[in-house]
Amino acid sequence: MIGFSFNFKHVLLMTLLSEAVHAQIDITRDVTYTDLTIADTIVVQAGAGVTYLGGESDITMEPSAYIVNTGVFCAGMISSVDILGGDLYNGGQMFITSNTDAVPRDLVLEKLINSDYMSFALSANSSLAVNGPSQNGGLVEIDASRLTLTASNFVNGGVITLDPITVDISMNITGKGCIYVNASKPSVSVDLSKGFDQTLYFANASPLMLFYGSQASTNIPIIRGLSSSAPTVVNVGPITDDSALSSTDVEYDSTGGILNITNTAGTYLLDIGTGYDASLMFMAFCTSSDFGARVCVYLNSAPTQALPSSCEVAVAPHQDRDAICPPAPPPLPPATTLIAPYDSSNVTRVIEYYTTVDSGSLPITTKTTTYGIPSFTEPMDYNTTMTNSDVLIVEDVIYGATTGTISGMPELTTLSFIDTTTKTYTYTLTHSSTFTIPPPYTTTFTSDNMTVSGVVSYYSTDSDSQPATGTTTLIDTVTSYVTVTMTEYEGGTIDLTSYHYTTGTWESTVTFSSDVETYVIRMSSTSLLSPQPTSQG
C-alpha cells in the first residue's frame, strides 16, 4: 500500500513556501469566496477550508497563482474553473471542477505536487496539461476527455486515476507508481524514450495502447487488469506500411510475463503478467485508426489478476466534494430600521449588511449602522417677576445641555438633552409716605432791568435711598429793544443822548455813519450798549 509520510508533507510545504513570492492569503478557517480570479498565493491551513464559488463567469486561475493546501480547497461550485497556469501544492483535499457547463476548456498547469487527495472534474472535450516538474505521492483523480502530460519530469509514487478517453504521456514519469484507467475503451499512448516505470491498470475494458520511441531497458511498463472477454490491442511503432505485418515478431515469456514485440521500429518489452495463452496472441491489420498504425497485436483471454500494490493508496478515494467543501454563505440579512422618540422629534437607526474581507483578506459578513439624529438647540434663558403684597419674587430660568440615552438605542450615550436650572429671588418692599411729582409751572423774574420768563420742571431722584424730587428751569429767550437818540451837529459831530446798559454777549451789531465819524452799536438783551467811535478820513 502506497502512503505518504509527515516528512513528505513537511518538505513539500517548505519547498513551495520558499518559492512563493506573490501576495499571500492565509486561510485559517472555513471561508467562501465569490471572486472570479485567483492570482495570489493561497495557503490553506490544516483544519480549514476554502471554496471559490464563481458566478456568472468562469473562475480564472492566473499563471501567477500558487495554491498551497493542507486543508480543503475547492474551486468551481457554481461556475467552472479556467486554469491558465499556476502551481498546485496539495497536502489535503483539493477539488478543481470545470464541468458545470458544456464548454470545452484546455487547462494548463505549470506544476502539480500532491501528497493527499486531488480531483479534477472537467467538461466533455476538455483537456488538462501539466507542463512543469510535478510530483504525486497520494491520489490524483482526473476526469477529462483528454489528458496530456508533457512535464519535463513527473515523479509518481502514488496513484493517478484517469477517466479520460484519450491519454497521451510524453514525458519522464517515474516513481514506480500507478496510473489507474477507469474509462471505457480508452486510447493510451506512451513515449518509452522517456523515463517510464509505472503500472498501467485498466479497470473497466480493454484499451487501445500505443508504445513508441526508443525504449530503454529500464522503461518497461507493467500492464494489468486487461479484459478476458475482449481483446486488448497493442501497437508499437507505429508502422504504417503493409509490409510491417510480415516483419513483426511477437514472443511471450510465460514465466516472467514479458511480452516482446519486434518490428522495424524496434523492440518493445511489456510486462503483462503471467497466465496468458501465447497461442491466442495474433497480429493483424489494425481496425482502429487511433494511432495511424497498420499492424496491431491482439491479446486474448487475459487471466484474472489482483490489483497491484502500487495501485493501492492510503487516502480515502472518491471524496464527497459537497460534504467537505465550505458551502455557499447564507443570504445577507435584510436591512433593519428602528425609530425612537427623542426630544420633540425622532432618532432613526438603519443597519445594513454586506460582505467584505478582514485584515487577513478572509471574507466576513459585517454591517454598517447609520443614525439620523435631529439637531439640538438650547432655548433662550428668561425671568419672571411677581408681586405679592410687600414681597417681590423674581424667578430666573437658565437652560443648558446634558447627555443621556433614549429607549431602544442604549448605544447612543451622548445624545444632548435640555438641562434646566431655576433660581428664585425674594425681595421685601419698603413703603414711604405718598410721593408725587408736581406739575411744571411758568415763572417770571427781572434780571438786568429786563423781565425774563422760564419753565420750572420736576423729576424723581433719590436721597439716602429714599424717593426725592429734583427741579429743572428752562429760561425763555428774550428779545431786548434799545432806543438810542443821536444828535448830529454841524461839522459832523453826533451826540448820543441816551443809552441802555446790559451785560452778556452781543447778539447783533448796527453801524451808523456820519460825514465825520462812524459809530458801531452792538446790541443784546444781556449786553452793554455803548458807542464805539472810529475815525474816518
XYZ file of C-alpha atoms in Angstrom:
537
model
C 0.000 0.000 0.000
C 1.354 3.347 -1.050
C 1.149 6.027 1.612
C 2.835 9.304 2.409
C 4.782 10.445 5.427
C 4.886 13.614 7.527
C 8.342 14.324 6.143
C 6.978 14.355 2.613
C 4.405 16.978 3.566
C 6.951 18.976 5.518
C 9.420 19.058 2.633
C 6.580 19.865 0.247
C 5.410 22.872 2.241
C 8.893 24.190 2.909
C 9.710 23.971 -0.794
C 6.593 25.673 -2.031
C 6.627 28.430 0.581
C 10.198 29.282 -0.333
C 9.149 29.546 -3.970
C 6.010 31.599 -3.373
C 6.886 35.234 -3.930
C 3.403 36.633 -4.512
C 0.943 38.257 -2.150
C -0.159 35.587 0.309
C -3.570 34.921 1.846
C -3.630 32.510 4.789
C -6.866 30.538 5.134
C -7.216 29.698 8.835
C -10.968 28.988 8.941
C -13.708 27.863 6.577
C -14.425 30.636 4.071
C -16.183 31.034 0.740
C -15.202 33.492 -1.990
C -17.198 34.666 -4.959
C -14.071 36.097 -6.586
C -13.573 35.151 -10.217
C -9.786 35.463 -10.282
C -7.116 33.554 -8.372
C -3.774 35.284 -8.823
C -2.082 35.213 -5.414
C -0.564 32.658 -3.095
C -3.416 30.948 -1.254
C -2.282 28.963 1.804
C -4.995 26.766 3.337
C -4.034 25.585 6.802
C -4.924 22.123 8.134
C -8.407 22.095 9.621
C -9.545 24.993 7.428
C -11.246 25.063 4.061
C -11.894 27.467 1.218
C -14.391 27.412 -1.630
C -14.232 29.571 -4.737
C -17.835 29.503 -5.899
C -17.627 31.541 -9.048
C -20.688 33.155 -10.536
C -21.953 34.176 -13.943
C -18.419 33.921 -15.363
C -15.661 31.350 -15.041
C -13.117 31.379 -12.259
C -9.736 32.157 -13.779
C -6.577 30.801 -12.225
C -3.775 33.065 -13.415
C -0.224 31.869 -14.167
C 0.930 33.776 -11.076
C -1.279 31.723 -8.747
C 0.190 29.466 -6.049
C -2.271 27.199 -4.269
C -0.859 25.673 -1.079
C -3.363 23.400 0.614
C -3.126 21.230 3.718
C -6.838 21.598 4.497
C -9.676 21.653 1.954
C -9.502 23.630 -1.297
C -12.473 23.752 -3.682
C -12.824 25.779 -6.859
C -15.749 25.810 -9.264
C -19.025 25.060 -7.471
C -21.276 27.417 -9.452
C -19.120 28.200 -12.478
C -16.200 26.359 -13.998
C -12.511 26.960 -13.455
C -10.345 28.110 -16.325
C -6.735 27.310 -15.434
C -4.270 29.397 -17.432
C -1.230 28.319 -15.451
C -0.020 28.400 -11.903
C 1.122 25.809 -9.408
C -0.871 23.460 -7.198
C 0.617 22.145 -3.961
C -1.713 19.831 -2.109
C -1.325 18.041 1.200
C -5.055 17.896 1.959
C -8.249 17.559 -0.076
C -8.404 19.527 -3.335
C -11.278 19.712 -5.829
C -10.982 21.507 -9.174
C -14.328 21.500 -11.004
C -14.744 22.628 -14.576
C -17.784 20.655 -15.723
C -20.618 22.964 -14.675
C -21.318 23.637 -18.349
C -20.609 22.039 -21.722
C -17.883 24.474 -22.751
C -14.623 22.678 -23.669
C -11.563 24.054 -21.889
C -7.871 23.447 -22.252
C -6.479 23.728 -18.741
C -2.770 24.236 -18.257
C -0.776 23.755 -15.056
C 2.859 24.614 -14.640
C 3.382 22.437 -11.591
C 1.402 19.880 -9.630
C 2.593 18.489 -6.297
C 0.265 16.240 -4.322
C 0.651 14.121 -1.211
C -3.015 13.511 -0.370
C -6.184 13.694 -2.487
C -6.697 15.817 -5.587
C -9.604 15.764 -8.036
C -10.059 17.333 -11.478
C -13.594 17.143 -12.916
C -13.650 18.623 -16.418
C -16.369 19.022 -19.026
C -16.578 16.984 -22.218
C -13.812 17.553 -24.766
C -11.704 19.427 -22.213
C -8.055 18.725 -21.612
C -5.579 19.043 -18.759
C -1.917 19.664 -19.486
C 0.849 19.656 -16.857
C 3.964 21.298 -18.269
C 6.420 21.595 -15.406
C 8.134 19.282 -12.920
C 5.434 17.620 -10.830
C 5.081 15.049 -8.099
C 2.368 12.800 -6.685
C 2.588 10.760 -3.516
C -1.150 10.422 -2.924
C -4.206 10.068 -5.143
C -4.989 12.263 -8.142
C -8.314 11.683 -9.904
C -8.697 13.195 -13.359
C -11.991 13.170 -15.245
C -11.465 14.693 -18.683
C -11.830 13.781 -22.329
C -8.115 14.205 -22.937
C -5.084 14.216 -20.674
C -1.742 15.457 -21.930
C 1.251 15.073 -19.645
C 4.262 16.854 -21.121
C 6.160 17.924 -17.995
C 9.917 17.658 -18.087
C 9.743 15.347 -15.092
C 6.817 13.811 -13.226
C 7.504 11.669 -10.181
C 4.501 9.495 -9.395
C 4.848 7.295 -6.356
C 1.108 7.280 -5.710
C -1.946 6.691 -7.862
C -3.277 8.733 -10.765
C -6.823 7.705 -11.638
C -7.850 8.578 -15.185
C -11.304 8.742 -16.700
C -10.231 10.405 -19.961
C -10.849 8.543 -23.198
C -7.540 9.740 -24.655
C -4.319 9.766 -22.635
C -1.005 10.944 -24.055
C 2.047 10.533 -21.831
C 5.071 12.096 -23.481
C 7.297 12.899 -20.502
C 9.508 11.310 -17.918
C 7.193 9.733 -15.375
C 8.975 7.737 -12.723
C 8.499 6.812 -9.075
C 7.062 3.299 -9.577
C 3.515 4.498 -9.057
C 0.240 3.531 -10.700
C -1.866 5.005 -13.485
C -5.371 3.665 -12.927
C -7.543 3.934 -16.062
C -11.307 3.881 -15.500
C -12.539 4.912 -18.937
C -14.287 2.504 -21.264
C -12.103 1.609 -24.280
C -9.523 4.314 -23.685
C -6.677 5.164 -26.018
C -3.367 5.344 -24.161
C -0.105 6.337 -25.820
C 3.255 6.319 -24.035
C 6.606 7.602 -25.264
C 9.031 4.956 -23.996
C 12.036 7.030 -24.992
C 11.269 8.948 -21.793
C 11.608 7.508 -18.334
C 8.570 5.347 -17.579
C 8.341 2.803 -14.751
C 4.627 2.995 -13.981
C 1.947 0.349 -13.643
C -0.936 0.797 -16.099
C -4.091 -0.693 -14.608
C -7.236 -0.904 -16.765
C -10.310 -1.333 -14.613
C -13.283 -1.478 -16.979
C -12.432 -2.539 -20.537
C -9.641 -3.472 -22.859
C -7.738 -0.447 -24.114
C -6.033 0.577 -27.286
C -2.345 1.035 -26.430
C 0.486 2.603 -28.388
C 4.098 2.463 -27.283
C 6.592 4.422 -29.334
C 10.061 5.870 -29.138
C 13.365 4.140 -28.473
C 12.759 2.088 -25.326
C 15.423 1.962 -22.626
C 15.848 -1.313 -20.745
C 14.575 0.273 -17.529
C 11.416 1.662 -19.108
C 9.280 -1.485 -19.045
C 5.594 -0.684 -18.430
C 3.658 -3.013 -16.126
C 0.216 -3.646 -17.627
C -2.549 -5.194 -15.515
C -6.320 -5.550 -15.443
C -6.830 -6.465 -19.109
C -10.155 -7.974 -20.108
C -10.566 -11.726 -20.519
C -13.628 -11.321 -22.727
C -12.400 -8.765 -25.264
C -9.032 -8.498 -26.979
C -6.520 -5.878 -25.966
C -4.957 -4.012 -28.860
C -1.242 -3.220 -28.609
C 0.688 -1.300 -31.198
C 4.337 -0.409 -31.290
C 5.971 1.933 -33.740
C 3.760 2.931 -35.321
C 4.424 1.271 -38.694
C 2.170 2.486 -41.477
C 3.043 0.214 -44.425
C 1.533 -3.182 -45.139
C 4.917 -4.968 -45.088
C 5.026 -4.436 -41.331
C 2.730 -7.403 -40.822
C 5.328 -9.892 -42.078
C 8.188 -8.127 -40.313
C 6.576 -8.065 -36.866
C 7.565 -10.756 -34.372
C 5.747 -11.422 -31.081
C 7.139 -13.518 -28.222
C 5.660 -14.140 -24.777
C 7.665 -15.306 -21.742
C 5.081 -17.209 -19.710
C 7.464 -17.490 -16.761
C 8.335 -13.818 -16.424
C 5.161 -12.452 -18.045
C 7.129 -10.314 -20.525
C 5.680 -9.641 -23.970
C 8.333 -8.914 -26.614
C 7.201 -7.178 -29.797
C 9.787 -6.542 -32.509
C 9.349 -4.806 -35.829
C 11.183 -2.321 -37.970
C 10.515 0.382 -35.369
C 12.455 -1.543 -32.744
C 11.973 -3.983 -29.879
C 9.449 -3.267 -27.105
C 9.201 -5.146 -23.820
C 5.902 -5.013 -21.913
C 5.223 -6.681 -18.539
C 1.695 -8.065 -18.979
C 1.987 -10.654 -16.200
C 1.775 -14.427 -16.312
C -1.168 -16.647 -17.199
C -1.690 -15.768 -20.872
C -2.054 -18.369 -23.618
C 0.569 -17.414 -26.209
C -1.237 -19.368 -28.914
C -4.152 -16.938 -28.726
C -1.997 -13.930 -29.441
C -2.011 -12.814 -33.050
C -1.106 -9.983 -35.353
C -3.415 -8.342 -37.850
C -4.071 -5.132 -39.640
C -5.440 -2.621 -37.153
C -9.139 -1.923 -37.277
C -8.688 1.316 -35.385
C -7.136 4.431 -36.829
C -6.445 5.940 -33.415
C -2.697 5.669 -33.820
C -2.413 5.679 -37.604
C -0.940 2.171 -37.293
C -1.243 -0.662 -39.806
C -0.332 -3.630 -37.640
C -1.643 -4.428 -34.149
C -1.053 -7.276 -31.702
C -4.213 -8.705 -30.155
C -4.034 -10.231 -26.702
C -6.909 -12.593 -25.837
C -8.111 -14.442 -22.743
C -6.329 -12.293 -20.150
C -6.068 -14.040 -16.800
C -7.649 -12.673 -13.646
C -5.072 -10.522 -11.916
C -5.050 -8.942 -8.464
C -4.782 -5.207 -8.035
C -1.066 -4.426 -7.810
C 0.114 -2.979 -4.515
C 1.367 0.107 -6.327
C -2.246 0.901 -7.274
C -3.419 0.969 -3.669
C -3.251 4.259 -1.846
C -3.565 5.169 1.830
C -6.006 8.025 1.279
C -9.776 7.777 1.074
C -10.635 7.811 -2.639
C -13.684 9.441 -4.176
C -14.117 12.038 -1.512
C -17.535 13.731 -1.429
C -16.911 17.290 -2.525
C -20.299 18.563 -1.385
C -19.757 17.097 2.082
C -16.415 18.707 2.891
C -16.184 21.887 0.808
C -17.317 25.022 2.644
C -20.816 25.796 1.343
C -22.087 28.995 -0.150
C -22.718 31.597 2.543
C -26.332 32.269 3.509
C -28.032 35.342 2.048
C -27.250 38.592 3.762
C -29.812 39.622 6.382
C -32.185 42.357 5.244
C -31.622 45.912 6.370
C -33.426 46.930 9.557
C -34.814 50.338 10.557
C -35.643 51.453 14.115
C -37.275 54.754 15.117
C -37.108 56.032 18.696
C -38.595 59.275 20.105
C -36.090 61.952 21.044
C -36.720 65.496 22.231
C -39.628 66.717 20.113
C -38.628 64.528 17.124
C -37.216 61.017 16.442
C -33.876 59.260 16.031
C -33.696 56.791 13.112
C -31.243 53.871 13.073
C -30.605 51.848 9.878
C -28.491 48.638 9.942
C -27.284 47.246 6.583
C -25.207 44.097 5.990
C -22.503 43.489 3.399
C -19.600 41.158 2.644
C -16.008 42.317 2.844
C -12.636 40.924 3.940
C -10.858 41.174 7.255
C -7.253 42.198 7.847
C -6.125 38.771 6.627
C -8.153 39.084 3.380
C -10.644 36.445 4.557
C -14.295 37.107 3.695
C -16.568 38.215 6.512
C -20.106 39.498 6.804
C -20.280 42.822 8.554
C -22.725 45.657 8.942
C -22.948 49.412 8.849
C -25.111 51.347 11.274
C -26.232 54.865 10.442
C -28.206 57.222 12.652
C -30.440 60.106 11.740
C -30.297 62.455 14.749
C -32.175 65.785 14.658
C -30.311 68.948 15.573
C -30.441 70.126 19.184
C -30.963 73.796 20.149
C -30.949 75.197 23.667
C -33.867 77.562 24.491
C -33.188 81.169 25.491
C -32.941 81.952 29.202
C -35.731 84.119 30.671
C -37.051 85.513 34.004
C -40.415 86.340 35.540
C -41.463 88.724 38.350
C -44.448 88.614 40.646
C -45.517 90.978 43.484
C -47.425 89.572 46.395
C -48.317 92.258 48.974
C -44.998 93.571 50.244
C -42.934 90.771 48.541
C -41.327 90.918 45.093
C -40.499 87.475 43.663
C -38.032 87.208 40.743
C -37.549 83.790 39.018
C -34.602 83.200 36.609
C -34.871 80.174 34.250
C -31.449 79.139 32.833
C -31.070 76.460 30.132
C -28.051 74.229 29.460
C -27.295 70.801 27.904
C -26.613 67.373 29.378
C -26.131 63.901 27.808
C -28.086 60.675 28.103
C -29.710 57.765 26.239
C -33.076 57.001 24.712
C -35.217 53.893 24.887
C -34.311 51.238 22.314
C -30.872 52.658 21.469
C -28.713 52.302 24.581
C -25.583 52.543 22.433
C -26.206 56.270 21.956
C -24.796 57.587 25.223
C -24.009 61.165 24.210
C -27.343 62.464 22.995
C -27.979 66.044 24.111
C -30.877 66.834 26.407
C -32.137 70.142 27.921
C -30.827 70.843 31.418
C -32.975 73.475 33.231
C -31.841 75.465 36.268
C -34.336 77.756 38.098
C -33.203 80.394 40.579
C -35.733 82.347 42.710
C -35.046 85.653 44.446
C -37.406 87.259 47.063
C -37.393 90.960 47.973
C -39.371 92.771 50.742
C -40.789 96.097 49.580
C -40.489 99.194 51.926
C -43.272 101.846 51.512
C -42.849 105.593 52.486
C -45.403 108.454 52.537
C -47.198 109.276 49.386
C -44.739 110.613 46.896
C -45.805 112.629 43.864
C -44.024 114.724 41.293
C -45.502 118.288 40.990
C -46.512 119.528 37.553
C -44.301 122.057 35.760
C -45.124 125.825 36.034
C -44.080 129.146 34.409
C -42.439 131.933 36.351
C -41.036 135.430 35.579
C -38.238 137.420 37.133
C -36.302 140.663 36.455
C -32.669 140.496 35.540
C -30.601 143.482 34.483
C -33.703 145.645 34.163
C -35.251 143.005 31.902
C -38.235 140.810 32.579
C -37.428 137.122 31.843
C -39.770 134.108 31.930
C -38.924 130.403 32.459
C -40.493 126.911 32.955
C -39.750 125.006 36.148
C -39.994 121.137 35.718
C -39.690 118.405 38.351
C -38.120 114.909 38.128
C -37.741 111.964 40.514
C -34.455 111.014 42.133
C -33.354 109.546 45.412
C -31.660 110.772 48.538
C -30.294 108.292 51.052
C -32.154 105.539 49.179
C -35.418 107.462 49.595
C -37.521 108.989 46.804
C -36.810 112.718 46.210
C -37.711 115.482 43.733
C -35.314 117.473 41.607
C -36.065 120.596 39.519
C -35.003 121.889 36.132
C -35.580 125.531 34.991
C -35.677 126.361 31.305
C -35.268 130.160 30.585
C -37.209 131.547 27.648
C -35.330 133.546 25.019
C -35.847 137.373 25.490
C -35.508 139.998 22.807
C -34.499 143.481 24.042
C -35.251 146.578 22.041
C -32.963 149.562 22.786
C -33.675 153.112 21.546
C -30.732 155.357 21.091
C -31.178 159.140 20.423
C -28.416 160.719 18.434
C -27.909 164.444 17.593
C -25.794 165.323 14.617
C -24.168 168.742 14.754
C -22.675 170.868 12.081
C -19.231 169.713 11.475
C -20.312 166.031 11.572
C -20.486 165.523 15.338
C -23.021 163.016 16.629
C -24.068 163.046 20.228
C -25.680 160.054 21.879
C -28.318 161.463 24.187
C -29.403 158.194 25.788
C -28.242 154.603 26.040
C -29.025 151.443 27.985
C -26.552 149.247 29.833
C -26.864 145.408 29.813
C -24.478 142.527 30.454
C -23.841 139.430 28.456
C -22.789 138.649 24.961
C -23.528 140.662 21.813
C -26.124 139.193 19.536
C -26.288 141.846 16.773
C -24.441 144.917 15.525
C -25.749 148.174 13.968
C -23.389 150.556 12.259
C -24.228 154.267 11.894
C -22.024 156.623 9.929
C -21.883 160.414 9.565
C -19.737 162.530 7.414
C -17.170 162.736 10.173
C -17.427 159.678 12.391
C -18.700 156.160 12.342
C -20.480 154.640 15.331
C -20.785 150.926 15.897
C -23.664 149.914 18.126
C -23.726 146.346 19.426
C -26.958 145.175 20.934
C -28.030 142.261 23.140
C -30.633 141.627 25.802
C -27.846 140.978 28.308
C -25.103 143.236 26.951
C -23.905 146.799 27.432
C -24.741 149.155 24.629
C -22.049 151.848 24.075
C -20.738 153.854 21.178
C -17.567 152.715 19.527
C -16.157 155.731 17.673
C -13.762 155.267 14.863
C -12.030 157.932 12.856
C -12.681 158.284 9.208
C -10.638 160.151 6.779
